[in-house]
Amino acid sequence: MPIHALRAAEPNSGHDALSEVGSIEAAGAASEAPLQPKAPSSARNWRVLLHRAAPAGLVAIIAAMVYLLAKLLAGRDFSMVAASALGTKPHVIVLSLLFSALSYCALTGYDVFGVRAATDKSVPFRTIAAASFTSYAIGHTLGFPLFTAGAVRWRIYGAAGLNLAEVAKLTAVAALTLWTGMAAVLGISATLEPQALAALDRLPVGLNQALGIALLLALAGYVFWGRRGERAIGRGEARVRLPGGKAAVAQIVLGLVDISAAAAALWVFLPPDIDIGFPAFAALFAGGILLAIASHVPAGLGAFEAALLLALPDVPTAELVSAVLVWRLTYTLIPFLIAVTIFAIHEMRRSETQFSHTARRIRRFILPFVPAALAALTFLGGLVLLTSGALPSDYSRIRALRHLVPLPFAEVSHLVGSTAGVVLLILSRGLMRRLSSAWTLAVLVIGAGMVVSLAKGFDWEEALVLGAVLVLLLTHRSSFYRKAGIFAEPLEPRWLVALGFVLGCSIWLGFTVFQDVDYSHDLWWQFSWQDDASRFLRSSLVAVVIGAGLSLYAMIHRSPGRQRAEPLRLDALTPALAHAERADAHLALLEDKRFLFHEAGDAFLMYAVRGKSWIVMGDPIGSPERAADLMWRFLEEVDRHAGWPIFYQVSPTHLPLYLDGGLSLVKLGEEAHVDLAEFTTEGKAGKDWRAALNRAKRESFEFAIVPAAEVPAHLAELKRVSDAWLTERGAGEKGFSIGFWSASYLSRFDVAIIRREGRIVAFANIWYGQPGGEITIDLMRHLPEVPGIMDLLFVNLMQEGKARGYRWFNLGMAPLSGLSGHRLAPSWHKVAAFVARNGERFYGFKGLRAYKEKFKPVWEPRYLASPGGWALPQILLDVTNLISGSPAKTLGKGARS
C-alpha cells in the first residue's frame, strides 16, 4: 500500500476525479443555463497565480527532498548498500512477497467498496480484482497516476460498462478507505508507541499520544455517523454513497490490513538486532507515507527514504537503504511486471489486431493439451513435496523458524507435506481426465502444501514451484469441467506403478541421505529441531500408508451408476413419439430410463447409466432434423461426466452421425421386418400359416385384442400368465431394451390375448408405429402347457396389422447374426461368430434366427456405436448387465401391482 497512497491522496485521484466530472457536466449545462455573474477579477487573478505557481512549488519541493536525501547519504559507501541488498536471505524475500500480496489483496477490497458505492451495475469480482491490482501496481511504479493508473482503471472498468463518473466515484471511495486505514494505523501506533512517532515529527510524546487517541475517536465517530442511516457526499451525478455501520468498520479494517501488511513487507528486511517493535515501525512507516504524500514526488521516491533515515538514526544507513531498495523490488517492481502482463492480456482480448488473433489461435491450439500439462505439473508438485520430506532441512532456516512457530506445528507440517505429496500424485490422474472435483482438491492440497513448505523449514523454493502450479490451475479452471468422481473407475496399473515408483524413490533417497545415522527404534519417537532422520521415517510411513490406502480404495471402489430414473412425463414424450418412425420408441414408457429432450420438444434421447457407460437405447426419437443436435448435446453431457457415450441397437439411418461423433461401430446382429404387403395365408405361400390357424380352431384357441382402456380389468389374469412363464424359464425380468412386467406400462397399450375355454393362456402388448409404418409386440408371455402358441399370435397380429394399413411387422433382432466369416473381416465378427457357434445351448442364437426366417423377413443390421478400443469389453459387460434384469428389478418395483 504505502506509496499507492500518493495516487489516492494526490489531486488527481478520488475527489479531483469527481471535480473533473463535475466540471465537464457544468460545461455542458452552461450553454442552456442563463448567464451567471462573473467572479471578481481579483479572485480570478489569485487563482491564475496559484495555478501558475503550482509547478514551480512542486519543483522546489522535489529539489528540497533531493537535497535532504543527498545530505543524509553524504559520505556513505554505496558498495556496502549493494552488498547488503545482495546478501538478503531468500526466505526473507519470500516473506516480504507474501506480505505484499496481502496488501494488494486488501487493495482489491478498496475497489469492492468503491464499486458498491459508485454504481448499481453488476461488476464481476475478477474484473474488480484485475482493475484494482493493475491500476495500483502500474500507477505506483510509474507515478503520474492521472495518466497511468487512471487510464488503466478506465480501460478495465469502462469495458465492464462503467462510465467516467462511476469510475471517478469508486476512486473517491477507495481513497477514503485508504485514509481511514492510515488514521487507524497512526492512531493505534501513536497511542501505543508515541515515542517512535516523536522521532519523526519531533513533537512531544504526550502530544503524539493525544493525537493518536484523537484519530481513534474520529474513526469511532465516523462509524457512529454511518450507523444513523445512509450517508452520502456530493450532489447529482457526483453523489457518492458512503459505507455505513458494519461496512464502515470493514472499510477501516481493510485500510489497516493494507498499510500494516505493506509495513511488514519492509519490516522483515530490517537488521535483526534493531530494537524496534512492529507497532512502532508501523507508526514511522505511516508517517513516512504522509511525508511522501506532502512532497508530491512521483511514487514518493526519495521522500519516503529520507523520512525513514530521519526517524531511524540508529539503524546503519547502508542496511536501511538496502532494505528499502529490496522492499521496492518486492512491493513495487515485481507487482508492476505482473500487472503489466495482466493488462496486456486484457488489451489483447479487447483488441482485434493481427497479434491478438494469432494469440487466440495459439491459445485454442494449446487448450486441448492444458489438462495433460497441468496433470504432469501436479504430479511434479507431489514429487517435490515427497523429495523435500526425504531431505534434511537447512539449519540456518530452522534457527529462524523456531522463533516463529512451535516445534509440534513444524512436525505436523512435515507429515502433512508428505501426505499432500501422495495425494497430488493421485489427483494428477483426475486432472488428466478433466475432473472438476480433482481440480478443486488439487487447488486445496497445493495451497496447503505451500503453507506447510514454509512452516516445516522455510522451503520457499518448493513453495514457489507449488505456487506456480496453483496459478496455472486457477487460470485454467474452465478446462476441468467433468462431474464424475475421482474414483469413478479403478486405478489403472500404470498409475499404481508410477505411484509406487515415486514413493520407493523418495524412501531410497532418504535412506541414502541419512545412511550415517544409526537406526534404532527410538528414532521414531524423537522430536527436536535437529532430528531430520526421525521426521523422514515418520513422514515416509505416513506417505506409504496414505498412498496404499487410497490406491486400494481406488482399485475396489466404483461409483454406482445413476440408475434412478426421472419421473415419467407423458406430456413431454407425446410430441416426439408422434414423429417416431420406429414402433420400439414406446420403450420410453418403460419407466427405467432418463431423457435428454431437444429444446423444440419434438425429439429426445432415452438412456441409462451403468458404471462409466452412458447407454442410449436406439436412435434419437422424434423429428429427424433434431438427431445431430441431440447427439452432440449428449456427447457433451457425457464428456462433462467423464463417461463413455454408447448408442445401442442403432439403425443404418444415422451411422454417418455416429462416425462424425468419433464413435466406433460394431455389428450386434440383424432385425427382421416382415413385409405385410406380401404376407398372406392364401395359396401355397400361406399354407403353413393356414395350418396354424386351423390348429387353433381345433384346439379352441381364440385371438382377441383388448383395448388399452380395458387392460386394467384383466391385469390379475395377465399377471398369472406372466409369473408362470417366468417360473418355467427360471429367469428374472429384463429391462431397458425389452419390456418387463409393469401394470402401469401394460395399461398404456392394446394387448393381444389368446383364450382357451375363456381363460387367457398367452398375451402380448402391441406397439403401433406411424400409420403405414410398422407394428410389433414387446412383452409376450404364455403358459408353459401351451407350446407353439407364438405362431398363432404372430399370424393373427400380422393379419391385424395388414388390415389396419401397416406395411411392416417387426419381429425384433436376432443377436450375432449376419456377421461376416471372411478371414479379412474385423476381429469383432470373428469373436462374435465364435460366441454364436459355441453359445447355442445357452441362448439359441441359430434357433432364433431360423424361427424368424420362417416369415421370410427383410433383414436390417443393428449396430453398437461406442468409443470402442480397449473399452469395448467393459462396455459390452455394462450393456449386458443393464439389460440382464437388475436395473429393471430395481426400477420396476415401484410400478408393480
Short mmCIF file of N, CA and C in Angstrom, two decimals, residues 683-794:
data_model
loop_
_atom_site.label_atom_id
_atom_site.label_comp_id
_atom_site.label_asym_id
_atom_site.label_seq_id
_atom_site.Cartn_x
_atom_site.Cartn_y
_atom_site.Cartn_z
N GLY A 683 -53.09 -69.57 -50.65
CA GLY A 683 -52.25 -70.24 -51.61
C GLY A 683 -51.12 -71.03 -50.98
N LYS A 684 -50.17 -71.37 -51.84
CA LYS A 684 -49.04 -72.18 -51.41
C LYS A 684 -48.16 -71.46 -50.40
N ALA A 685 -48.00 -70.12 -50.59
CA ALA A 685 -47.13 -69.36 -49.70
C ALA A 685 -47.67 -69.30 -48.28
N GLY A 686 -49.01 -69.45 -48.11
CA GLY A 686 -49.57 -69.30 -46.77
C GLY A 686 -50.05 -70.59 -46.15
N LYS A 687 -49.61 -71.74 -46.72
CA LYS A 687 -50.14 -73.00 -46.21
C LYS A 687 -49.72 -73.25 -44.76
N ASP A 688 -48.49 -72.89 -44.39
CA ASP A 688 -48.05 -73.10 -43.00
C ASP A 688 -48.87 -72.27 -42.03
N TRP A 689 -49.20 -71.05 -42.45
CA TRP A 689 -49.96 -70.17 -41.56
C TRP A 689 -51.43 -70.59 -41.48
N ARG A 690 -51.96 -71.14 -42.60
CA ARG A 690 -53.32 -71.66 -42.53
C ARG A 690 -53.39 -72.86 -41.59
N ALA A 691 -52.32 -73.64 -41.58
CA ALA A 691 -52.28 -74.81 -40.70
C ALA A 691 -52.29 -74.37 -39.24
N ALA A 692 -51.57 -73.27 -38.95
CA ALA A 692 -51.54 -72.77 -37.57
C ALA A 692 -52.92 -72.27 -37.16
N LEU A 693 -53.61 -71.59 -38.08
CA LEU A 693 -54.93 -71.07 -37.76
C LEU A 693 -55.94 -72.20 -37.59
N ASN A 694 -55.82 -73.20 -38.45
CA ASN A 694 -56.75 -74.32 -38.34
C ASN A 694 -56.52 -75.10 -37.05
N ARG A 695 -55.24 -75.28 -36.65
CA ARG A 695 -54.96 -75.99 -35.40
C ARG A 695 -55.54 -75.24 -34.22
N ALA A 696 -55.48 -73.89 -34.29
CA ALA A 696 -56.03 -73.09 -33.21
C ALA A 696 -57.53 -73.29 -33.08
N LYS A 697 -58.22 -73.40 -34.20
CA LYS A 697 -59.66 -73.63 -34.16
C LYS A 697 -59.98 -75.00 -33.56
N ARG A 698 -59.18 -76.00 -33.98
CA ARG A 698 -59.44 -77.35 -33.47
C ARG A 698 -59.23 -77.43 -31.96
N GLU A 699 -58.24 -76.67 -31.46
CA GLU A 699 -57.90 -76.74 -30.04
C GLU A 699 -58.60 -75.63 -29.24
N SER A 700 -59.55 -74.96 -29.86
CA SER A 700 -60.40 -73.96 -29.19
C SER A 700 -59.61 -72.73 -28.72
N PHE A 701 -58.57 -72.34 -29.48
CA PHE A 701 -57.85 -71.11 -29.16
C PHE A 701 -58.55 -69.94 -29.86
N GLU A 702 -58.72 -68.83 -29.12
CA GLU A 702 -59.36 -67.64 -29.68
C GLU A 702 -58.43 -66.44 -29.53
N PHE A 703 -58.29 -65.71 -30.62
CA PHE A 703 -57.45 -64.50 -30.62
C PHE A 703 -58.32 -63.26 -30.47
N ALA A 704 -57.86 -62.32 -29.65
CA ALA A 704 -58.60 -61.07 -29.47
C ALA A 704 -57.63 -59.96 -29.08
N ILE A 705 -58.07 -58.73 -29.30
CA ILE A 705 -57.27 -57.56 -28.89
C ILE A 705 -58.07 -56.80 -27.85
N VAL A 706 -57.45 -56.63 -26.66
CA VAL A 706 -58.07 -55.89 -25.57
C VAL A 706 -57.63 -54.44 -25.66
N PRO A 707 -58.53 -53.48 -25.84
CA PRO A 707 -58.13 -52.07 -25.89
C PRO A 707 -57.44 -51.64 -24.59
N ALA A 708 -56.59 -50.64 -24.68
CA ALA A 708 -55.81 -50.18 -23.52
C ALA A 708 -56.70 -49.79 -22.35
N ALA A 709 -57.85 -49.20 -22.64
CA ALA A 709 -58.74 -48.76 -21.57
C ALA A 709 -59.28 -49.93 -20.76
N GLU A 710 -59.35 -51.13 -21.38
CA GLU A 710 -59.90 -52.30 -20.69
C GLU A 710 -58.84 -53.19 -20.07
N VAL A 711 -57.58 -52.89 -20.31
CA VAL A 711 -56.50 -53.75 -19.82
C VAL A 711 -56.48 -53.85 -18.29
N PRO A 712 -56.69 -52.76 -17.52
CA PRO A 712 -56.63 -52.90 -16.05
C PRO A 712 -57.57 -53.96 -15.50
N ALA A 713 -58.66 -54.21 -16.17
CA ALA A 713 -59.60 -55.22 -15.68
C ALA A 713 -59.06 -56.63 -15.84
N HIS A 714 -58.07 -56.83 -16.71
CA HIS A 714 -57.52 -58.16 -16.96
C HIS A 714 -56.14 -58.35 -16.35
N LEU A 715 -55.64 -57.36 -15.60
CA LEU A 715 -54.27 -57.41 -15.12
C LEU A 715 -54.00 -58.62 -14.22
N ALA A 716 -54.93 -58.97 -13.37
CA ALA A 716 -54.71 -60.10 -12.47
C ALA A 716 -54.47 -61.38 -13.26
N GLU A 717 -55.27 -61.62 -14.32
CA GLU A 717 -55.12 -62.83 -15.12
C GLU A 717 -53.84 -62.78 -15.94
N LEU A 718 -53.51 -61.59 -16.46
CA LEU A 718 -52.25 -61.44 -17.20
C LEU A 718 -51.05 -61.67 -16.30
N LYS A 719 -51.17 -61.23 -15.04
CA LYS A 719 -50.07 -61.41 -14.09
C LYS A 719 -49.84 -62.90 -13.81
N ARG A 720 -50.92 -63.67 -13.76
CA ARG A 720 -50.80 -65.10 -13.54
C ARG A 720 -50.03 -65.76 -14.68
N VAL A 721 -50.34 -65.38 -15.91
CA VAL A 721 -49.63 -65.94 -17.07
C VAL A 721 -48.16 -65.53 -17.04
N SER A 722 -47.90 -64.28 -16.72
CA SER A 722 -46.53 -63.78 -16.69
C SER A 722 -45.69 -64.51 -15.65
N ASP A 723 -46.24 -64.69 -14.44
CA ASP A 723 -45.49 -65.36 -13.38
C ASP A 723 -45.21 -66.82 -13.76
N ALA A 724 -46.18 -67.49 -14.38
CA ALA A 724 -45.97 -68.88 -14.78
C ALA A 724 -44.87 -68.97 -15.84
N TRP A 725 -44.88 -68.03 -16.76
CA TRP A 725 -43.85 -68.01 -17.81
C TRP A 725 -42.46 -67.81 -17.22
N LEU A 726 -42.31 -66.86 -16.27
CA LEU A 726 -41.01 -66.60 -15.64
C LEU A 726 -40.55 -67.80 -14.82
N THR A 727 -41.50 -68.45 -14.11
CA THR A 727 -41.14 -69.61 -13.29
C THR A 727 -40.65 -70.76 -14.15
N GLU A 728 -41.32 -70.98 -15.24
CA GLU A 728 -40.94 -72.09 -16.13
C GLU A 728 -39.55 -71.88 -16.71
N ARG A 729 -39.20 -70.63 -17.00
CA ARG A 729 -37.90 -70.33 -17.58
C ARG A 729 -36.81 -70.20 -16.52
N GLY A 730 -37.21 -70.00 -15.27
CA GLY A 730 -36.22 -69.82 -14.22
C GLY A 730 -35.41 -68.54 -14.41
N ALA A 731 -36.03 -67.54 -14.99
CA ALA A 731 -35.32 -66.28 -15.28
C ALA A 731 -36.04 -65.12 -14.61
N GLY A 732 -35.29 -64.05 -14.41
CA GLY A 732 -35.88 -62.83 -13.88
C GLY A 732 -36.26 -61.88 -14.99
N GLU A 733 -36.86 -60.78 -14.61
CA GLU A 733 -37.24 -59.77 -15.59
C GLU A 733 -36.01 -59.11 -16.19
N LYS A 734 -36.13 -58.75 -17.43
CA LYS A 734 -35.10 -57.95 -18.07
C LYS A 734 -35.63 -56.53 -18.21
N GLY A 735 -34.85 -55.67 -18.85
CA GLY A 735 -35.28 -54.29 -18.98
C GLY A 735 -34.49 -53.54 -20.01
N PHE A 736 -34.70 -52.24 -20.05
CA PHE A 736 -34.03 -51.27 -20.92
C PHE A 736 -34.39 -51.47 -22.39
N SER A 737 -33.97 -52.59 -23.02
CA SER A 737 -34.27 -52.80 -24.44
C SER A 737 -35.46 -53.71 -24.66
N ILE A 738 -36.06 -54.18 -23.57
CA ILE A 738 -37.21 -55.06 -23.66
C ILE A 738 -38.09 -54.81 -22.44
N GLY A 739 -39.39 -54.99 -22.60
CA GLY A 739 -40.30 -54.67 -21.51
C GLY A 739 -40.25 -55.68 -20.37
N PHE A 740 -40.63 -55.25 -19.20
CA PHE A 740 -40.80 -56.12 -18.04
C PHE A 740 -42.20 -55.88 -17.49
N TRP A 741 -42.60 -56.78 -16.61
CA TRP A 741 -43.96 -56.65 -16.09
C TRP A 741 -44.13 -55.36 -15.29
N SER A 742 -45.11 -54.58 -15.69
CA SER A 742 -45.45 -53.35 -15.01
C SER A 742 -46.90 -53.04 -15.33
N ALA A 743 -47.72 -52.99 -14.32
CA ALA A 743 -49.14 -52.75 -14.55
C ALA A 743 -49.38 -51.42 -15.25
N SER A 744 -48.68 -50.38 -14.81
CA SER A 744 -48.88 -49.07 -15.43
C SER A 744 -48.40 -49.07 -16.88
N TYR A 745 -47.31 -49.79 -17.14
CA TYR A 745 -46.79 -49.85 -18.50
C TYR A 745 -47.75 -50.58 -19.44
N LEU A 746 -48.22 -51.77 -19.05
CA LEU A 746 -49.12 -52.54 -19.90
C LEU A 746 -50.43 -51.81 -20.13
N SER A 747 -50.85 -51.04 -19.17
CA SER A 747 -52.14 -50.36 -19.28
C SER A 747 -52.12 -49.23 -20.31
N ARG A 748 -50.98 -48.92 -20.85
CA ARG A 748 -50.89 -47.86 -21.85
C ARG A 748 -51.07 -48.39 -23.29
N PHE A 749 -51.17 -49.72 -23.46
CA PHE A 749 -51.20 -50.30 -24.81
C PHE A 749 -52.38 -51.26 -24.96
N ASP A 750 -52.76 -51.44 -26.24
CA ASP A 750 -53.65 -52.56 -26.54
C ASP A 750 -52.88 -53.85 -26.30
N VAL A 751 -53.58 -54.88 -25.84
CA VAL A 751 -52.93 -56.16 -25.53
C VAL A 751 -53.61 -57.25 -26.35
N ALA A 752 -52.80 -57.97 -27.13
CA ALA A 752 -53.31 -59.13 -27.87
C ALA A 752 -53.32 -60.33 -26.93
N ILE A 753 -54.43 -61.05 -26.88
CA ILE A 753 -54.56 -62.20 -25.99
C ILE A 753 -55.06 -63.41 -26.77
N ILE A 754 -54.73 -64.58 -26.25
CA ILE A 754 -55.27 -65.83 -26.77
C ILE A 754 -55.94 -66.54 -25.60
N ARG A 755 -57.23 -66.89 -25.81
CA ARG A 755 -58.00 -67.55 -24.78
C ARG A 755 -58.23 -69.01 -25.18
N ARG A 756 -58.38 -69.78 -24.14
CA ARG A 756 -58.80 -71.19 -24.35
C ARG A 756 -59.81 -71.51 -23.29
N GLU A 757 -61.02 -71.78 -23.75
CA GLU A 757 -62.12 -72.06 -22.83
C GLU A 757 -62.33 -70.90 -21.86
N GLY A 758 -62.21 -69.70 -22.42
CA GLY A 758 -62.46 -68.50 -21.63
C GLY A 758 -61.30 -68.05 -20.75
N ARG A 759 -60.20 -68.82 -20.73
CA ARG A 759 -59.06 -68.49 -19.88
C ARG A 759 -57.90 -67.99 -20.74
N ILE A 760 -57.26 -66.87 -20.33
CA ILE A 760 -56.13 -66.32 -21.08
C ILE A 760 -54.92 -67.24 -20.91
N VAL A 761 -54.33 -67.66 -22.04
CA VAL A 761 -53.16 -68.54 -21.99
C VAL A 761 -51.92 -67.87 -22.57
N ALA A 762 -52.11 -66.75 -23.24
CA ALA A 762 -50.97 -66.02 -23.81
C ALA A 762 -51.39 -64.58 -24.04
N PHE A 763 -50.39 -63.69 -23.99
CA PHE A 763 -50.69 -62.29 -24.28
C PHE A 763 -49.42 -61.58 -24.76
N ALA A 764 -49.62 -60.45 -25.37
CA ALA A 764 -48.51 -59.59 -25.81
C ALA A 764 -49.05 -58.17 -25.97
N ASN A 765 -48.30 -57.19 -25.46
CA ASN A 765 -48.73 -55.81 -25.68
C ASN A 765 -48.26 -55.34 -27.05
N ILE A 766 -49.07 -54.51 -27.69
CA ILE A 766 -48.84 -54.12 -29.09
C ILE A 766 -48.30 -52.70 -29.15
N TRP A 767 -47.23 -52.54 -29.96
CA TRP A 767 -46.69 -51.21 -30.26
C TRP A 767 -47.13 -50.83 -31.67
N TYR A 768 -47.86 -49.76 -31.79
CA TYR A 768 -48.23 -49.25 -33.11
C TYR A 768 -47.28 -48.13 -33.50
N GLY A 769 -46.70 -48.24 -34.68
CA GLY A 769 -45.87 -47.16 -35.18
C GLY A 769 -46.70 -46.14 -35.94
N GLN A 770 -46.04 -45.37 -36.80
CA GLN A 770 -46.75 -44.39 -37.61
C GLN A 770 -47.68 -45.10 -38.60
N PRO A 771 -48.81 -44.50 -38.94
CA PRO A 771 -49.71 -45.12 -39.94
C PRO A 771 -48.94 -45.42 -41.22
N GLY A 772 -49.11 -46.65 -41.70
CA GLY A 772 -48.37 -47.06 -42.88
C GLY A 772 -46.97 -47.51 -42.58
N GLY A 773 -46.57 -47.46 -41.31
CA GLY A 773 -45.23 -47.86 -40.91
C GLY A 773 -45.21 -49.27 -40.37
N GLU A 774 -44.68 -49.44 -39.14
CA GLU A 774 -44.53 -50.78 -38.62
C GLU A 774 -45.36 -50.99 -37.36
N ILE A 775 -45.65 -52.25 -37.10
CA ILE A 775 -46.34 -52.69 -35.90
C ILE A 775 -45.52 -53.83 -35.31
N THR A 776 -45.49 -53.96 -34.00
CA THR A 776 -44.72 -55.03 -33.37
C THR A 776 -45.26 -55.26 -31.97
N ILE A 777 -44.69 -56.23 -31.28
CA ILE A 777 -45.07 -56.51 -29.90
C ILE A 777 -43.84 -56.36 -29.02
N ASP A 778 -44.08 -56.25 -27.72
CA ASP A 778 -42.96 -56.13 -26.77
C ASP A 778 -42.97 -57.29 -25.80
N LEU A 779 -43.80 -57.22 -24.77
CA LEU A 779 -43.81 -58.23 -23.71
C LEU A 779 -44.75 -59.36 -24.10
N MET A 780 -44.19 -60.53 -24.47
CA MET A 780 -45.02 -61.66 -24.87
C MET A 780 -44.82 -62.79 -23.86
N ARG A 781 -45.92 -63.26 -23.25
CA ARG A 781 -45.86 -64.30 -22.23
C ARG A 781 -46.95 -65.35 -22.53
N HIS A 782 -46.69 -66.62 -22.17
CA HIS A 782 -47.70 -67.67 -22.35
C HIS A 782 -47.51 -68.73 -21.29
N LEU A 783 -48.56 -69.53 -21.06
CA LEU A 783 -48.49 -70.60 -20.08
C LEU A 783 -47.60 -71.72 -20.61
N PRO A 784 -46.87 -72.41 -19.73
CA PRO A 784 -45.96 -73.46 -20.20
C PRO A 784 -46.66 -74.61 -20.90
N GLU A 785 -47.92 -74.90 -20.56
CA GLU A 785 -48.60 -76.06 -21.13
C GLU A 785 -49.12 -75.82 -22.55
N VAL A 786 -48.89 -74.65 -23.12
CA VAL A 786 -49.38 -74.38 -24.48
C VAL A 786 -48.21 -73.96 -25.37
N PRO A 787 -47.29 -74.87 -25.65
CA PRO A 787 -46.17 -74.50 -26.53
C PRO A 787 -46.64 -74.28 -27.95
N GLY A 788 -45.83 -73.56 -28.71
CA GLY A 788 -46.15 -73.30 -30.10
C GLY A 788 -47.20 -72.25 -30.31
N ILE A 789 -47.61 -71.58 -29.26
CA ILE A 789 -48.67 -70.59 -29.37
C ILE A 789 -48.19 -69.32 -30.06
N MET A 790 -46.83 -69.14 -30.15
CA MET A 790 -46.28 -67.91 -30.74
C MET A 790 -46.68 -67.77 -32.20
N ASP A 791 -46.70 -68.89 -32.95
CA ASP A 791 -47.07 -68.81 -34.37
C ASP A 791 -48.48 -68.23 -34.52
N LEU A 792 -49.39 -68.73 -33.69
CA LEU A 792 -50.77 -68.25 -33.77
C LEU A 792 -50.84 -66.76 -33.45
N LEU A 793 -50.10 -66.36 -32.45
CA LEU A 793 -50.12 -64.94 -32.05
C LEU A 793 -49.56 -64.06 -33.16
N PHE A 794 -48.43 -64.46 -33.74
CA PHE A 794 -47.80 -63.65 -34.78
C PHE A 794 -48.67 -63.57 -36.04
#
